[in-house]
């Protein structure tokens, strides 16, 4: 669409000096040759992709806004480009998607944005795309007062159908990939709300990195999708208990029992927990882990372990699904009913 | 993604009072039952769509920003919802896409936005979706300081392959659907930069409507796509000459001759032209017509006419493709070389 107003008075070396078409040309020059059924990439009215016949199309869309989803004071351009793609890849992984997706990147950009910043943003986005067999196939670039990033991914299920968030059954095991709470701790360190401990700089650096550059569990999602043994799955973005709540509601109102001793904590998170600098409720409600939370019947423990080994991603059995609604947290012999961990509402105060 | 900051002090009856989850629930309640191969709609980590085996997937993405692409002083919520989908449908039509697409709507919304406004926006979006066999299958709703709308559409080609913007040949006829310049005139009337003429209120109302609610040429695009006779096509969003330039560059640097007497003007635009209130250069460079501009060999005139008749959309032969680069405008026996009609650059002053 043709915009209504024009911009004046912006510095050189900025996007305004570069221009929209030069930016798009520079972007297109960085793309590898089309492959994997993508017949037409950016530059026409639409892309054209010939997916495998079987399985259908999985599509996920996410929008990130400066000052809401990220703070440009401590988020580098490269980590933001990486994360904009990573959070969408995490959604595809959570459906049991297979590797080989097409991405659509729409950007609202302030004209004062530095060229260098944009190049670093693309470094992050295209770097992750390259390692995860994602092709940037289209999008839009427009002017905005604030930075807004909208990414859509088209992918395909690894199995004959995707893994939905509904489908958990009473007695199913409950699993979590990777590590719990690293991203929450990293965010608090970045915000200065949690102080670094002398001698623990390496742990702090690890946690900040886990917040800024979460690892989407693409390979694990693919192996679990192909295994056919997972009854329900989603990725943990709102916090473990909030997302577990979504899974339990989707299952028709079931419950779950979580074992504190089983929760997978990284050495860094373990240090903060055992030092009393953070408690379980915060780790259980902190967002943006981008780990996979899923259920499977106890008879399938070997198949889950095989998928974990094939993907090279740790998977921990953290509890089980119960008939009684609600989440019960078992810690040192005590059982606590968890509540008040509802997902963040974007608009409510 | 979980946002970092919270909002306080917003009025009742606004989005902040309604809440994100209530908004999404209200949206989901308005959606018709899944159909046409869509197996999983909004609410999971991704949608799941089983397209027809043949033809592959066409994907287009557009982003609209308040104050850049539309002015909320004269754009109603319903017309904006309509237009956000219409401009994407126009892109699919320009590829020769067939009816039956899935849509992904991502919105950055100021929390102070009225519920009523959002409901009207959905009226416009879902109203057009209903008439054009589009299913809203996913998206994202986040908070932003300014209103940003990102839409992605997945569709399929009507023929065995889509119609690209490259492919025009020397000697091809050049065609335009519908009417030229209505949207430009409507915008100028809305902006108060063009005065209404006494006794011509009906024409002015028609032109404003053509700007606010452009008619995507979905059926014509489908018939042309299925016909297999079109050599190149795109939709006119940047202005006729700018978009013709894109088509000629994509053809490897060909030219075109335009016949002024053949340009299709609505009675309302004809009145403004013949009254001297607007001239040809403005009609040729005004944006947002969302008409289809396409080429076909002269031997295929009957097939083009048949597609036009089947779609119920007027198509006019407005010129032809030439070996000499550049666009020549023929008017009353005079030939003028057109230049300086390059597309609008979002970032340059």
Short mmCIF file of C-alpha atoms in Angstrom, two decimals, chain A residues 1-10 15-23 40 43-51 53-71 74 83 87 90-92 94-95 102 104-111 137-152 154 157 160-166 187 191 193 211 233-235 237-239 246 285-288 290 342-349, chain B residues 1-10 15-23 40 43-51 53-71 74 83 87 90-92 94-95 102 104-111 137-152 154 157 160-166 187 191 193 211 233-235 237-239 246 285-288 290 342-349:
data_model
loop_
_atom_site.label_atom_id
_atom_site.label_comp_id
_atom_site.label_asym_id
_atom_site.label_seq_id
_atom_site.Cartn_x
_atom_site.Cartn_y
_atom_site.Cartn_z
CA UNK A 1 0.00 0.00 0.00
CA UNK A 2 1.20 3.47 -0.77
CA UNK A 3 1.67 5.49 2.41
CA UNK A 4 0.05 8.86 2.95
CA UNK A 5 2.83 10.91 4.49
CA UNK A 6 6.51 11.50 3.93
CA UNK A 7 9.47 11.79 6.28
CA UNK A 8 12.01 14.60 6.43
CA UNK A 9 14.99 15.47 8.61
CA UNK A 10 16.59 12.11 9.36
CA UNK A 15 17.40 3.68 6.92
CA UNK A 16 16.05 6.96 5.51
CA UNK A 17 19.36 7.51 3.76
CA UNK A 18 19.57 3.91 2.58
CA UNK A 19 16.00 3.75 1.26
CA UNK A 20 13.42 1.01 1.20
CA UNK A 21 14.41 -0.48 -2.16
CA UNK A 22 18.13 -0.54 -1.37
CA UNK A 23 17.32 -2.29 1.91
CA UNK A 40 9.39 -18.25 -5.94
CA UNK A 43 9.92 -9.95 -5.03
CA UNK A 44 6.58 -10.97 -6.50
CA UNK A 45 3.06 -10.47 -5.14
CA UNK A 46 3.35 -13.79 -3.27
CA UNK A 47 5.81 -16.62 -2.78
CA UNK A 48 5.19 -20.06 -4.25
CA UNK A 49 6.09 -23.17 -2.30
CA UNK A 50 5.54 -26.81 -3.25
CA UNK A 51 5.47 -28.70 0.07
CA UNK A 53 2.17 -33.91 -0.55
CA UNK A 54 1.59 -35.54 2.82
CA UNK A 55 0.89 -33.89 6.12
CA UNK A 56 -0.48 -30.48 5.19
CA UNK A 57 0.70 -27.04 6.29
CA UNK A 58 1.38 -25.76 9.81
CA UNK A 59 1.30 -21.98 10.12
CA UNK A 60 2.24 -19.82 13.08
CA UNK A 61 2.40 -16.04 13.45
CA UNK A 62 3.96 -13.87 16.16
CA UNK A 63 4.26 -10.13 16.58
CA UNK A 64 6.92 -8.41 18.70
CA UNK A 65 6.77 -4.75 19.71
CA UNK A 66 9.68 -2.65 21.00
CA UNK A 67 9.19 -1.72 24.65
CA UNK A 68 6.62 -4.47 25.13
CA UNK A 69 8.36 -7.70 24.13
CA UNK A 70 11.92 -6.45 24.20
CA UNK A 71 13.90 -3.54 25.54
CA UNK A 74 19.85 -4.43 26.49
CA UNK A 83 14.72 -14.33 18.72
CA UNK A 87 9.96 -17.96 19.01
CA UNK A 90 9.45 -22.97 18.89
CA UNK A 91 5.75 -22.87 17.96
CA UNK A 92 6.33 -25.17 14.98
CA UNK A 94 5.56 -27.60 19.64
CA UNK A 95 3.29 -28.98 16.90
CA UNK A 102 9.34 -20.84 4.86
CA UNK A 104 7.63 -14.18 6.10
CA UNK A 105 9.16 -11.18 7.85
CA UNK A 106 7.20 -7.93 8.09
CA UNK A 107 8.90 -4.96 9.71
CA UNK A 108 7.61 -1.54 10.77
CA UNK A 109 10.81 0.47 11.08
CA UNK A 110 11.52 4.00 12.33
CA UNK A 111 13.38 5.79 9.48
CA UNK A 137 10.29 -16.24 1.28
CA UNK A 138 8.54 -12.88 1.64
CA UNK A 139 7.24 -10.16 3.89
CA UNK A 140 6.80 -6.42 3.97
CA UNK A 141 8.90 -3.41 5.00
CA UNK A 142 7.11 -0.26 6.07
CA UNK A 143 7.71 2.85 8.11
CA UNK A 144 6.49 3.08 11.69
CA UNK A 145 7.07 5.27 14.71
CA UNK A 146 7.97 2.21 16.78
CA UNK A 147 9.74 -0.99 15.82
CA UNK A 148 7.29 -3.84 15.19
CA UNK A 149 8.31 -7.28 13.93
CA UNK A 150 5.73 -9.73 12.56
CA UNK A 151 6.89 -13.19 11.53
CA UNK A 152 4.80 -15.94 9.95
CA UNK A 154 4.81 -22.16 7.15
CA UNK A 157 4.23 -31.93 10.53
CA UNK A 160 1.05 -37.85 9.59
CA UNK A 161 -0.64 -35.25 11.78
CA UNK A 162 0.57 -32.52 14.16
CA UNK A 163 0.63 -32.72 17.97
CA UNK A 164 -2.03 -30.43 19.42
CA UNK A 165 -2.25 -28.99 22.92
CA UNK A 166 -5.38 -31.03 23.54
CA UNK A 187 15.67 -11.20 32.18
CA UNK A 191 16.83 -5.53 33.99
CA UNK A 193 16.41 -6.53 39.28
CA UNK A 211 16.90 -15.00 27.70
CA UNK A 233 2.39 -30.65 23.45
CA UNK A 234 2.95 -26.89 23.59
CA UNK A 235 5.91 -24.61 24.11
CA UNK A 237 6.27 -19.08 26.67
CA UNK A 238 3.90 -17.74 29.35
CA UNK A 239 5.47 -19.71 32.21
CA UNK A 246 -3.61 -24.28 28.85
CA UNK A 285 5.67 -18.65 36.50
CA UNK A 286 8.56 -16.99 34.67
CA UNK A 287 8.01 -16.77 30.93
CA UNK A 288 9.92 -17.30 27.72
CA UNK A 290 10.65 -21.84 24.93
CA UNK A 342 -2.66 -17.38 34.72
CA UNK A 343 -1.07 -16.20 31.51
CA UNK A 344 -0.07 -12.59 31.09
CA UNK A 345 -2.86 -10.43 29.62
CA UNK A 346 -1.53 -7.89 27.14
CA UNK A 347 -4.20 -5.31 27.82
CA UNK A 348 -5.30 -5.58 31.42
CA UNK A 349 -3.62 -3.46 34.07
CA UNK B 1 6.11 -13.93 24.18
CA UNK B 2 5.49 -12.53 27.59
CA UNK B 3 5.75 -8.74 27.62
CA UNK B 4 8.00 -6.82 29.95
CA UNK B 5 5.83 -3.94 31.08
CA UNK B 6 2.31 -3.43 32.23
CA UNK B 7 -0.31 -0.80 31.50
CA UNK B 8 -2.26 1.25 34.01
CA UNK B 9 -4.82 4.06 33.87
CA UNK B 10 -6.89 3.22 30.82
CA UNK B 15 -9.48 -3.04 25.19
CA UNK B 16 -7.71 -2.74 28.56
CA UNK B 17 -11.03 -3.30 30.30
CA UNK B 18 -12.01 -6.13 27.98
CA UNK B 19 -8.69 -7.98 28.21
CA UNK B 20 -6.67 -9.93 25.69
CA UNK B 21 -8.27 -13.31 26.40
CA UNK B 22 -11.83 -11.99 26.29
CA UNK B 23 -11.03 -10.33 22.96
CA UNK B 40 -7.04 -26.68 13.17
CA UNK B 43 -5.92 -21.47 19.63
CA UNK B 44 -3.00 -23.87 19.25
CA UNK B 45 0.67 -23.11 18.57
CA UNK B 46 -0.02 -23.25 14.82
CA UNK B 47 -2.91 -23.86 12.46
CA UNK B 48 -3.08 -27.02 10.33
CA UNK B 49 -4.35 -26.84 6.77
CA UNK B 50 -4.59 -29.65 4.22
CA UNK B 51 -4.52 -27.90 0.84
CA UNK B 53 -2.39 -31.78 -3.53
CA UNK B 54 -1.74 -29.93 -6.77
CA UNK B 55 -0.41 -26.43 -7.26
CA UNK B 56 1.48 -25.66 -4.07
CA UNK B 57 1.07 -22.74 -1.69
CA UNK B 58 0.99 -19.02 -2.49
CA UNK B 59 1.80 -16.79 0.48
CA UNK B 60 1.57 -13.02 0.75
CA UNK B 61 2.16 -10.70 3.72
CA UNK B 62 1.30 -7.02 4.19
CA UNK B 63 1.75 -4.67 7.11
CA UNK B 64 -0.32 -1.51 7.63
CA UNK B 65 0.61 1.23 10.12
CA UNK B 66 -1.71 3.95 11.46
CA UNK B 67 -0.70 7.37 10.18
CA UNK B 68 1.36 5.83 7.37
CA UNK B 69 -1.05 3.66 5.41
CA UNK B 70 -4.29 5.00 6.78
CA UNK B 71 -5.58 8.02 8.65
CA UNK B 74 -11.44 9.44 8.00
CA UNK B 83 -9.03 -3.15 3.49
CA UNK B 87 -5.01 -5.70 -0.15
CA UNK B 90 -5.47 -8.52 -4.30
CA UNK B 91 -1.92 -9.93 -4.09
CA UNK B 92 -3.22 -13.51 -4.30
CA UNK B 94 -2.44 -11.05 -8.97
CA UNK B 95 -0.74 -14.47 -8.83
CA UNK B 102 -6.38 -19.07 5.12
CA UNK B 104 -3.35 -14.88 9.81
CA UNK B 105 -4.11 -11.56 11.50
CA UNK B 106 -1.57 -10.03 13.87
CA UNK B 107 -2.51 -6.80 15.63
CA UNK B 108 -0.51 -4.37 17.75
CA UNK B 109 -3.23 -2.46 19.59
CA UNK B 110 -3.15 0.54 21.91
CA UNK B 111 -4.91 -0.54 25.14
CA UNK B 137 -6.81 -19.47 11.00
CA UNK B 138 -4.44 -17.73 13.41
CA UNK B 139 -2.44 -14.66 14.32
CA UNK B 140 -1.33 -12.72 17.35
CA UNK B 141 -2.71 -9.91 19.50
CA UNK B 142 -0.26 -7.70 21.35
CA UNK B 143 -0.06 -4.26 22.85
CA UNK B 144 1.52 -1.39 20.96
CA UNK B 145 1.66 2.37 21.19
CA UNK B 146 0.43 2.68 17.61
CA UNK B 147 -1.99 0.52 15.67
CA UNK B 148 -0.18 -1.94 13.38
CA UNK B 149 -1.95 -4.62 11.33
CA UNK B 150 -0.02 -7.52 9.78
CA UNK B 151 -1.90 -9.98 7.58
CA UNK B 152 -0.52 -13.12 5.95
CA UNK B 154 -1.96 -18.70 2.31
CA UNK B 157 -2.86 -21.14 -7.72
CA UNK B 160 -0.95 -25.61 -12.46
CA UNK B 161 1.41 -22.74 -11.65
CA UNK B 162 0.97 -19.10 -10.55
CA UNK B 163 1.26 -16.03 -12.79
CA UNK B 164 4.43 -14.11 -11.95
CA UNK B 165 5.26 -10.49 -12.68
CA UNK B 166 8.00 -11.61 -15.03
CA UNK B 187 -8.04 9.85 -1.15
CA UNK B 191 -7.94 14.54 2.69
CA UNK B 193 -7.18 18.33 -1.07
CA UNK B 211 -10.40 4.37 -1.75
CA UNK B 233 0.48 -10.06 -13.90
CA UNK B 234 0.62 -7.88 -10.79
CA UNK B 235 -1.79 -5.69 -8.89
CA UNK B 237 -0.86 -0.61 -5.64
CA UNK B 238 1.97 1.89 -6.23
CA UNK B 239 0.37 3.54 -9.28
CA UNK B 246 8.07 -3.35 -12.14
CA UNK B 285 0.80 7.68 -10.69
CA UNK B 286 -1.91 7.58 -8.04
CA UNK B 287 -1.69 4.47 -5.89
CA UNK B 288 -3.97 1.88 -4.37
CA UNK B 290 -5.83 -2.67 -6.54
CA UNK B 342 9.02 5.30 -9.49
CA UNK B 343 7.33 3.55 -6.61
CA UNK B 344 6.99 5.31 -3.29
CA UNK B 345 9.95 4.72 -0.97
CA UNK B 346 8.87 4.24 2.63
CA UNK B 347 12.03 5.69 4.12
CA UNK B 348 13.42 8.33 1.82
CA UNK B 349 12.37 11.95 2.28
#
